C-alpha cells in the first residue's frame, strides 16, 4: 500500500504527558500537512511542510505543539504537557506540488484521548 | 479569512432518492473547491473538485458546480445508494499566492436506508 500512513492509530494518555505522532507521506510527495479534527467538526489546518521547511503554522498550534520533517520524508507531531482539550483526531496529508492544483491525500489519522 | 458553511446533518434518505447538500464559501481571490467523503472507519477521500468558476466536478454519480455569483458549490446526486452513507465535507483552497491549506466545512452526515 503506497498511501499515507500514520502511527499510532490510537493513543490514550494522561493529562500532562507528552505524545508524539508519526506520518509517512506518499513517497515523492514534497508537501506534508497536519490537520486536527474534533468530534462533529471538519478538519482544521495546523501546519504544512514543503520538503523539510515548515512554511506555515496555524495559531491553533500553541507552543506545546511542535512538528518536524527532518529529511523531507516522514514527519512527527509532538504535543507536550497534553491537556484534555487536545483530544482529537490528528490527520496527516501529503501532496505533490505541481502548480495550482495539487490533491491532498489523507492518512487514516491518529485518535488522541487525553484523560 | 476563508470559511466554508455547509448544511447541518444528519440527512436521512431512502435509496434512490435525490440528494442535495448545500455548501457556500467566503474567500478572497479565486479559490479551488472540493468535496471530500469520509466512509465509516476510513480516512478522508477526495470525491470531486472544481478549480474555476462554472466548472462542474463529477465522480461516482455525484456532481457539484462552482458558482462564483452565489459563492456556492452544492453537492448533488440523482439516486443515492446505501453505500453512499458517509460524512461529506465541503472544502476550499485559496487561489494562487495564498496558503496551500484546505479550509473545511463542519461536515454533513448522510444516512441512506433501504
JSON list of N, CA and C in Angstrom, two decimals, chain B residues 19-80:
[
{"chain": "B", "resi": 19, "resn": "UNK", "atom": "N", "xyz": [-30.30, 13.66, -3.83]},
{"chain": "B", "resi": 19, "resn": "UNK", "atom": "CA", "xyz": [-29.53, 14.26, -2.75]},
{"chain": "B", "resi": 19, "resn": "UNK", "atom": "C", "xyz": [-29.04, 15.65, -3.13]},
{"chain": "B", "resi": 20, "resn": "UNK", "atom": "N", "xyz": [-29.19, 16.58, -2.21]},
{"chain": "B", "resi": 20, "resn": "UNK", "atom": "CA", "xyz": [-28.51, 17.87, -2.30]},
{"chain": "B", "resi": 20, "resn": "UNK", "atom": "C", "xyz": [-27.92, 18.19, -0.95]},
{"chain": "B", "resi": 21, "resn": "UNK", "atom": "N", "xyz": [-26.65, 18.54, -0.92]},
{"chain": "B", "resi": 21, "resn": "UNK", "atom": "CA", "xyz": [-26.01, 19.05, 0.29]},
{"chain": "B", "resi": 21, "resn": "UNK", "atom": "C", "xyz": [-25.47, 20.43, -0.07]},
{"chain": "B", "resi": 22, "resn": "UNK", "atom": "N", "xyz": [-25.98, 21.43, 0.62]},
{"chain": "B", "resi": 22, "resn": "UNK", "atom": "CA", "xyz": [-25.61, 22.81, 0.30]},
{"chain": "B", "resi": 22, "resn": "UNK", "atom": "C", "xyz": [-24.25, 23.18, 0.89]},
{"chain": "B", "resi": 23, "resn": "UNK", "atom": "N", "xyz": [-23.51, 23.97, 0.14]},
{"chain": "B", "resi": 23, "resn": "UNK", "atom": "CA", "xyz": [-22.22, 24.47, 0.59]},
{"chain": "B", "resi": 23, "resn": "UNK", "atom": "C", "xyz": [-22.03, 25.88, 0.04]},
{"chain": "B", "resi": 24, "resn": "UNK", "atom": "N", "xyz": [-21.70, 26.82, 0.91]},
{"chain": "B", "resi": 24, "resn": "UNK", "atom": "CA", "xyz": [-21.34, 28.16, 0.48]},
{"chain": "B", "resi": 24, "resn": "UNK", "atom": "C", "xyz": [-19.99, 28.51, 1.09]},
{"chain": "B", "resi": 25, "resn": "UNK", "atom": "N", "xyz": [-19.32, 29.45, 0.49]},
{"chain": "B", "resi": 25, "resn": "UNK", "atom": "CA", "xyz": [-17.96, 29.75, 0.95]},
{"chain": "B", "resi": 25, "resn": "UNK", "atom": "C", "xyz": [-17.73, 31.27, 0.96]},
{"chain": "B", "resi": 26, "resn": "UNK", "atom": "N", "xyz": [-16.72, 31.64, 1.71]},
{"chain": "B", "resi": 26, "resn": "UNK", "atom": "CA", "xyz": [-16.19, 33.00, 1.73]},
{"chain": "B", "resi": 26, "resn": "UNK", "atom": "C", "xyz": [-14.70, 32.90, 1.53]},
{"chain": "B", "resi": 27, "resn": "UNK", "atom": "N", "xyz": [-14.20, 33.59, 0.54]},
{"chain": "B", "resi": 27, "resn": "UNK", "atom": "CA", "xyz": [-12.76, 33.53, 0.27]},
{"chain": "B", "resi": 27, "resn": "UNK", "atom": "C", "xyz": [-12.37, 34.74, -0.56]},
{"chain": "B", "resi": 28, "resn": "UNK", "atom": "N", "xyz": [-11.11, 35.11, -0.44]},
{"chain": "B", "resi": 28, "resn": "UNK", "atom": "CA", "xyz": [-10.59, 36.16, -1.30]},
{"chain": "B", "resi": 28, "resn": "UNK", "atom": "C", "xyz": [-10.02, 35.51, -2.56]},
{"chain": "B", "resi": 29, "resn": "UNK", "atom": "N", "xyz": [-10.06, 36.23, -3.63]},
{"chain": "B", "resi": 29, "resn": "UNK", "atom": "CA", "xyz": [-9.49, 35.71, -4.87]},
{"chain": "B", "resi": 29, "resn": "UNK", "atom": "C", "xyz": [-10.33, 34.61, -5.49]},
{"chain": "B", "resi": 30, "resn": "UNK", "atom": "N", "xyz": [-9.64, 33.65, -6.04]},
{"chain": "B", "resi": 30, "resn": "UNK", "atom": "CA", "xyz": [-10.31, 32.59, -6.80]},
{"chain": "B", "resi": 30, "resn": "UNK", "atom": "C", "xyz": [-9.92, 31.22, -6.25]},
{"chain": "B", "resi": 31, "resn": "UNK", "atom": "N", "xyz": [-10.67, 30.78, -5.24]},
{"chain": "B", "resi": 31, "resn": "UNK", "atom": "CA", "xyz": [-10.30, 29.51, -4.61]},
{"chain": "B", "resi": 31, "resn": "UNK", "atom": "C", "xyz": [-10.63, 28.32, -5.50]},
{"chain": "B", "resi": 32, "resn": "UNK", "atom": "N", "xyz": [-10.03, 27.19, -5.20]},
{"chain": "B", "resi": 32, "resn": "UNK", "atom": "CA", "xyz": [-10.46, 25.90, -5.73]},
{"chain": "B", "resi": 32, "resn": "UNK", "atom": "C", "xyz": [-11.39, 25.27, -4.70]},
{"chain": "B", "resi": 33, "resn": "UNK", "atom": "N", "xyz": [-12.37, 24.53, -5.17]},
{"chain": "B", "resi": 33, "resn": "UNK", "atom": "CA", "xyz": [-13.40, 23.97, -4.30]},
{"chain": "B", "resi": 33, "resn": "UNK", "atom": "C", "xyz": [-13.40, 22.45, -4.40]},
{"chain": "B", "resi": 34, "resn": "UNK", "atom": "N", "xyz": [-13.71, 21.81, -3.29]},
{"chain": "B", "resi": 34, "resn": "UNK", "atom": "CA", "xyz": [-13.63, 20.35, -3.21]},
{"chain": "B", "resi": 34, "resn": "UNK", "atom": "C", "xyz": [-14.79, 19.79, -2.39]},
{"chain": "B", "resi": 35, "resn": "UNK", "atom": "N", "xyz": [-15.11, 18.55, -2.67]},
{"chain": "B", "resi": 35, "resn": "UNK", "atom": "CA", "xyz": [-15.92, 17.74, -1.78]},
{"chain": "B", "resi": 35, "resn": "UNK", "atom": "C", "xyz": [-15.09, 16.51, -1.42]},
{"chain": "B", "resi": 36, "resn": "UNK", "atom": "N", "xyz": [-14.96, 16.30, -0.10]},
{"chain": "B", "resi": 36, "resn": "UNK", "atom": "CA", "xyz": [-14.30, 15.11, 0.42]},
{"chain": "B", "resi": 36, "resn": "UNK", "atom": "C", "xyz": [-15.37, 14.24, 1.08]},
{"chain": "B", "resi": 37, "resn": "UNK", "atom": "N", "xyz": [-15.11, 12.92, 1.12]},
{"chain": "B", "resi": 37, "resn": "UNK", "atom": "CA", "xyz": [-16.03, 11.99, 1.75]},
{"chain": "B", "resi": 37, "resn": "UNK", "atom": "C", "xyz": [-15.25, 11.13, 2.74]},
{"chain": "B", "resi": 38, "resn": "UNK", "atom": "N", "xyz": [-15.92, 10.85, 3.84]},
{"chain": "B", "resi": 38, "resn": "UNK", "atom": "CA", "xyz": [-15.31, 10.01, 4.88]},
{"chain": "B", "resi": 38, "resn": "UNK", "atom": "C", "xyz": [-16.27, 8.88, 5.16]},
{"chain": "B", "resi": 39, "resn": "UNK", "atom": "N", "xyz": [-15.94, 7.68, 4.67]},
{"chain": "B", "resi": 39, "resn": "UNK", "atom": "CA", "xyz": [-16.76, 6.50, 4.94]},
{"chain": "B", "resi": 39, "resn": "UNK", "atom": "C", "xyz": [-16.44, 5.99, 6.34]},
{"chain": "B", "resi": 40, "resn": "UNK", "atom": "N", "xyz": [-17.36, 5.28, 6.96]},
{"chain": "B", "resi": 40, "resn": "UNK", "atom": "CA", "xyz": [-17.15, 4.80, 8.33]},
{"chain": "B", "resi": 40, "resn": "UNK", "atom": "C", "xyz": [-15.84, 4.02, 8.45]},
{"chain": "B", "resi": 41, "resn": "UNK", "atom": "N", "xyz": [-15.02, 4.43, 9.40]},
{"chain": "B", "resi": 41, "resn": "UNK", "atom": "CA", "xyz": [-13.78, 3.73, 9.66]},
{"chain": "B", "resi": 41, "resn": "UNK", "atom": "C", "xyz": [-12.66, 4.00, 8.67]},
{"chain": "B", "resi": 42, "resn": "UNK", "atom": "N", "xyz": [-12.87, 4.93, 7.75]},
{"chain": "B", "resi": 42, "resn": "UNK", "atom": "CA", "xyz": [-11.86, 5.20, 6.73]},
{"chain": "B", "resi": 42, "resn": "UNK", "atom": "C", "xyz": [-11.41, 6.67, 6.79]},
{"chain": "B", "resi": 43, "resn": "UNK", "atom": "N", "xyz": [-10.33, 6.97, 6.07]},
{"chain": "B", "resi": 43, "resn": "UNK", "atom": "CA", "xyz": [-9.83, 8.33, 6.01]},
{"chain": "B", "resi": 43, "resn": "UNK", "atom": "C", "xyz": [-10.56, 9.15, 4.98]},
{"chain": "B", "resi": 44, "resn": "UNK", "atom": "N", "xyz": [-10.28, 10.45, 4.98]},
{"chain": "B", "resi": 44, "resn": "UNK", "atom": "CA", "xyz": [-10.87, 11.37, 4.02]},
{"chain": "B", "resi": 44, "resn": "UNK", "atom": "C", "xyz": [-10.43, 11.02, 2.60]},
{"chain": "B", "resi": 45, "resn": "UNK", "atom": "N", "xyz": [-11.39, 11.05, 1.68]},
{"chain": "B", "resi": 45, "resn": "UNK", "atom": "CA", "xyz": [-11.06, 10.81, 0.28]},
{"chain": "B", "resi": 45, "resn": "UNK", "atom": "C", "xyz": [-11.64, 11.95, -0.56]},
{"chain": "B", "resi": 46, "resn": "UNK", "atom": "N", "xyz": [-10.87, 12.38, -1.54]},
{"chain": "B", "resi": 46, "resn": "UNK", "atom": "CA", "xyz": [-11.39, 13.38, -2.46]},
{"chain": "B", "resi": 46, "resn": "UNK", "atom": "C", "xyz": [-12.49, 12.78, -3.32]},
{"chain": "B", "resi": 47, "resn": "UNK", "atom": "N", "xyz": [-13.63, 13.45, -3.34]},
{"chain": "B", "resi": 47, "resn": "UNK", "atom": "CA", "xyz": [-14.76, 12.98, -4.15]},
{"chain": "B", "resi": 47, "resn": "UNK", "atom": "C", "xyz": [-14.78, 13.70, -5.51]},
{"chain": "B", "resi": 48, "resn": "UNK", "atom": "N", "xyz": [-14.69, 15.02, -5.47]},
{"chain": "B", "resi": 48, "resn": "UNK", "atom": "CA", "xyz": [-14.65, 15.78, -6.72]},
{"chain": "B", "resi": 48, "resn": "UNK", "atom": "C", "xyz": [-14.11, 17.17, -6.45]},
{"chain": "B", "resi": 49, "resn": "UNK", "atom": "N", "xyz": [-13.76, 17.86, -7.54]},
{"chain": "B", "resi": 49, "resn": "UNK", "atom": "CA", "xyz": [-13.16, 19.18, -7.39]},
{"chain": "B", "resi": 49, "resn": "UNK", "atom": "C", "xyz": [-13.58, 20.08, -8.54]},
{"chain": "B", "resi": 50, "resn": "UNK", "atom": "N", "xyz": [-13.42, 21.39, -8.33]},
{"chain": "B", "resi": 50, "resn": "UNK", "atom": "CA", "xyz": [-13.59, 22.37, -9.40]},
{"chain": "B", "resi": 50, "resn": "UNK", "atom": "C", "xyz": [-12.62, 23.50, -9.11]},
{"chain": "B", "resi": 51, "resn": "UNK", "atom": "N", "xyz": [-11.88, 23.90, -10.10]},
{"chain": "B", "resi": 51, "resn": "UNK", "atom": "CA", "xyz": [-10.81, 24.86, -9.86]},
{"chain": "B", "resi": 51, "resn": "UNK", "atom": "C", "xyz": [-11.12, 26.26, -10.38]},
{"chain": "B", "resi": 52, "resn": "UNK", "atom": "N", "xyz": [-12.20, 26.46, -11.12]},
{"chain": "B", "resi": 52, "resn": "UNK", "atom": "CA", "xyz": [-12.55, 27.81, -11.55]},
{"chain": "B", "resi": 52, "resn": "UNK", "atom": "C", "xyz": [-14.06, 27.91, -11.73]},
{"chain": "B", "resi": 53, "resn": "UNK", "atom": "N", "xyz": [-14.51, 29.15, -11.80]},
{"chain": "B", "resi": 53, "resn": "UNK", "atom": "CA", "xyz": [-15.95, 29.42, -11.88]},
{"chain": "B", "resi": 53, "resn": "UNK", "atom": "C", "xyz": [-16.58, 28.70, -13.06]},
{"chain": "B", "resi": 54, "resn": "UNK", "atom": "N", "xyz": [-17.77, 28.16, -12.81]},
{"chain": "B", "resi": 54, "resn": "UNK", "atom": "CA", "xyz": [-18.59, 27.43, -13.77]},
{"chain": "B", "resi": 54, "resn": "UNK", "atom": "C", "xyz": [-18.09, 26.03, -14.07]},
{"chain": "B", "resi": 55, "resn": "UNK", "atom": "N", "xyz": [-16.96, 25.64, -13.49]},
{"chain": "B", "resi": 55, "resn": "UNK", "atom": "CA", "xyz": [-16.51, 24.25, -13.62]},
{"chain": "B", "resi": 55, "resn": "UNK", "atom": "C", "xyz": [-17.51, 23.34, -12.93]},
{"chain": "B", "resi": 56, "resn": "UNK", "atom": "N", "xyz": [-17.71, 22.16, -13.49]},
{"chain": "B", "resi": 56, "resn": "UNK", "atom": "CA", "xyz": [-18.52, 21.14, -12.82]},
{"chain": "B", "resi": 56, "resn": "UNK", "atom": "C", "xyz": [-17.61, 19.97, -12.50]},
{"chain": "B", "resi": 57, "resn": "UNK", "atom": "N", "xyz": [-17.54, 19.63, -11.22]},
{"chain": "B", "resi": 57, "resn": "UNK", "atom": "CA", "xyz": [-16.83, 18.43, -10.82]},
{"chain": "B", "resi": 57, "resn": "UNK", "atom": "C", "xyz": [-17.80, 17.27, -10.75]},
{"chain": "B", "resi": 58, "resn": "UNK", "atom": "N", "xyz": [-17.34, 16.07, -11.10]},
{"chain": "B", "resi": 58, "resn": "UNK", "atom": "CA", "xyz": [-18.22, 14.92, -11.04]},
{"chain": "B", "resi": 58, "resn": "UNK", "atom": "C", "xyz": [-17.42, 13.65, -10.77]},
{"chain": "B", "resi": 59, "resn": "UNK", "atom": "N", "xyz": [-18.06, 12.73, -10.06]},
{"chain": "B", "resi": 59, "resn": "UNK", "atom": "CA", "xyz": [-17.42, 11.46, -9.74]},
{"chain": "B", "resi": 59, "resn": "UNK", "atom": "C", "xyz": [-18.45, 10.56, -9.07]},
{"chain": "B", "resi": 60, "resn": "UNK", "atom": "N", "xyz": [-18.49, 9.30, -9.45]},
{"chain": "B", "resi": 60, "resn": "UNK", "atom": "CA", "xyz": [-19.37, 8.30, -8.83]},
{"chain": "B", "resi": 60, "resn": "UNK", "atom": "C", "xyz": [-20.84, 8.73, -8.83]},
{"chain": "B", "resi": 61, "resn": "UNK", "atom": "N", "xyz": [-21.26, 9.49, -9.81]},
{"chain": "B", "resi": 61, "resn": "UNK", "atom": "CA", "xyz": [-22.65, 9.94, -9.87]},
{"chain": "B", "resi": 61, "resn": "UNK", "atom": "C", "xyz": [-22.92, 11.23, -9.13]},
{"chain": "B", "resi": 62, "resn": "UNK", "atom": "N", "xyz": [-21.93, 11.73, -8.38]},
{"chain": "B", "resi": 62, "resn": "UNK", "atom": "CA", "xyz": [-22.05, 12.99, -7.67]},
{"chain": "B", "resi": 62, "resn": "UNK", "atom": "C", "xyz": [-21.59, 14.12, -8.59]},
{"chain": "B", "resi": 63, "resn": "UNK", "atom": "N", "xyz": [-22.23, 15.29, -8.42]},
{"chain": "B", "resi": 63, "resn": "UNK", "atom": "CA", "xyz": [-21.84, 16.47, -9.20]},
{"chain": "B", "resi": 63, "resn": "UNK", "atom": "C", "xyz": [-21.88, 17.70, -8.30]},
{"chain": "B", "resi": 64, "resn": "UNK", "atom": "N", "xyz": [-21.06, 18.69, -8.65]},
{"chain": "B", "resi": 64, "resn": "UNK", "atom": "CA", "xyz": [-21.14, 19.99, -7.99]},
{"chain": "B", "resi": 64, "resn": "UNK", "atom": "C", "xyz": [-20.60, 21.03, -8.97]},
{"chain": "B", "resi": 65, "resn": "UNK", "atom": "N", "xyz": [-21.26, 22.18, -9.03]},
{"chain": "B", "resi": 65, "resn": "UNK", "atom": "CA", "xyz": [-20.86, 23.24, -9.94]},
{"chain": "B", "resi": 65, "resn": "UNK", "atom": "C", "xyz": [-20.40, 24.45, -9.15]},
{"chain": "B", "resi": 66, "resn": "UNK", "atom": "N", "xyz": [-19.25, 24.98, -9.54]},
{"chain": "B", "resi": 66, "resn": "UNK", "atom": "CA", "xyz": [-18.64, 26.13, -8.90]},
{"chain": "B", "resi": 66, "resn": "UNK", "atom": "C", "xyz": [-19.38, 27.38, -9.36]},
{"chain": "B", "resi": 67, "resn": "UNK", "atom": "N", "xyz": [-20.17, 27.98, -8.46]},
{"chain": "B", "resi": 67, "resn": "UNK", "atom": "CA", "xyz": [-20.96, 29.17, -8.79]},
{"chain": "B", "resi": 67, "resn": "UNK", "atom": "C", "xyz": [-20.36, 30.37, -8.08]},
{"chain": "B", "resi": 68, "resn": "UNK", "atom": "N", "xyz": [-19.63, 31.17, -8.82]},
{"chain": "B", "resi": 68, "resn": "UNK", "atom": "CA", "xyz": [-18.96, 32.31, -8.19]},
{"chain": "B", "resi": 68, "resn": "UNK", "atom": "C", "xyz": [-19.99, 33.38, -7.79]},
{"chain": "B", "resi": 69, "resn": "UNK", "atom": "N", "xyz": [-21.05, 33.53, -8.58]},
{"chain": "B", "resi": 69, "resn": "UNK", "atom": "CA", "xyz": [-22.00, 34.60, -8.30]},
{"chain": "B", "resi": 69, "resn": "UNK", "atom": "C", "xyz": [-22.77, 34.39, -7.01]},
{"chain": "B", "resi": 70, "resn": "UNK", "atom": "N", "xyz": [-22.93, 33.11, -6.64]},
{"chain": "B", "resi": 70, "resn": "UNK", "atom": "CA", "xyz": [-23.62, 32.80, -5.38]},
{"chain": "B", "resi": 70, "resn": "UNK", "atom": "C", "xyz": [-22.67, 32.21, -4.35]},
{"chain": "B", "resi": 71, "resn": "UNK", "atom": "N", "xyz": [-21.39, 32.20, -4.66]},
{"chain": "B", "resi": 71, "resn": "UNK", "atom": "CA", "xyz": [-20.34, 31.59, -3.81]},
{"chain": "B", "resi": 71, "resn": "UNK", "atom": "C", "xyz": [-20.81, 30.25, -3.25]},
{"chain": "B", "resi": 72, "resn": "UNK", "atom": "N", "xyz": [-21.23, 29.38, -4.15]},
{"chain": "B", "resi": 72, "resn": "UNK", "atom": "CA", "xyz": [-21.76, 28.08, -3.72]},
{"chain": "B", "resi": 72, "resn": "UNK", "atom": "C", "xyz": [-21.12, 26.93, -4.49]},
{"chain": "B", "resi": 73, "resn": "UNK", "atom": "N", "xyz": [-21.22, 25.75, -3.90]},
{"chain": "B", "resi": 73, "resn": "UNK", "atom": "CA", "xyz": [-20.67, 24.53, -4.52]},
{"chain": "B", "resi": 73, "resn": "UNK", "atom": "C", "xyz": [-21.50, 23.36, -3.97]},
{"chain": "B", "resi": 74, "resn": "UNK", "atom": "N", "xyz": [-22.75, 23.33, -4.31]},
{"chain": "B", "resi": 74, "resn": "UNK", "atom": "CA", "xyz": [-23.68, 22.35, -3.76]},
{"chain": "B", "resi": 74, "resn": "UNK", "atom": "C", "xyz": [-23.44, 20.97, -4.37]},
{"chain": "B", "resi": 75, "resn": "UNK", "atom": "N", "xyz": [-23.49, 19.96, -3.52]},
{"chain": "B", "resi": 75, "resn": "UNK", "atom": "CA", "xyz": [-23.29, 18.57, -3.97]},
{"chain": "B", "resi": 75, "resn": "UNK", "atom": "C", "xyz": [-24.63, 17.93, -4.28]},
{"chain": "B", "resi": 76, "resn": "UNK", "atom": "N", "xyz": [-24.71, 17.24, -5.43]},
{"chain": "B", "resi": 76, "resn": "UNK", "atom": "CA", "xyz": [-25.95, 16.60, -5.83]},
{"chain": "B", "resi": 76, "resn": "UNK", "atom": "C", "xyz": [-25.68, 15.19, -6.34]},
{"chain": "B", "resi": 77, "resn": "UNK", "atom": "N", "xyz": [-26.69, 14.34, -6.14]},
{"chain": "B", "resi": 77, "resn": "UNK", "atom": "CA", "xyz": [-26.67, 13.02, -6.76]},
{"chain": "B", "resi": 77, "resn": "UNK", "atom": "C", "xyz": [-28.11, 12.64, -7.04]},
{"chain": "B", "resi": 78, "resn": "UNK", "atom": "N", "xyz": [-28.33, 12.11, -8.22]},
{"chain": "B", "resi": 78, "resn": "UNK", "atom": "CA", "xyz": [-29.70, 11.85, -8.65]},
{"chain": "B", "resi": 78, "resn": "UNK", "atom": "C", "xyz": [-30.36, 10.68, -7.96]},
{"chain": "B", "resi": 79, "resn": "UNK", "atom": "N", "xyz": [-29.56, 9.68, -7.54]},
{"chain": "B", "resi": 79, "resn": "UNK", "atom": "CA", "xyz": [-30.14, 8.47, -6.97]},
{"chain": "B", "resi": 79, "resn": "UNK", "atom": "C", "xyz": [-29.12, 7.88, -6.00]},
{"chain": "B", "resi": 80, "resn": "UNK", "atom": "N", "xyz": [-29.35, 8.08, -4.71]},
{"chain": "B", "resi": 80, "resn": "UNK", "atom": "CA", "xyz": [-28.36, 7.63, -3.74]},
{"chain": "B", "resi": 80, "resn": "UNK", "atom": "C", "xyz": [-28.52, 6.13, -3.45]}
]
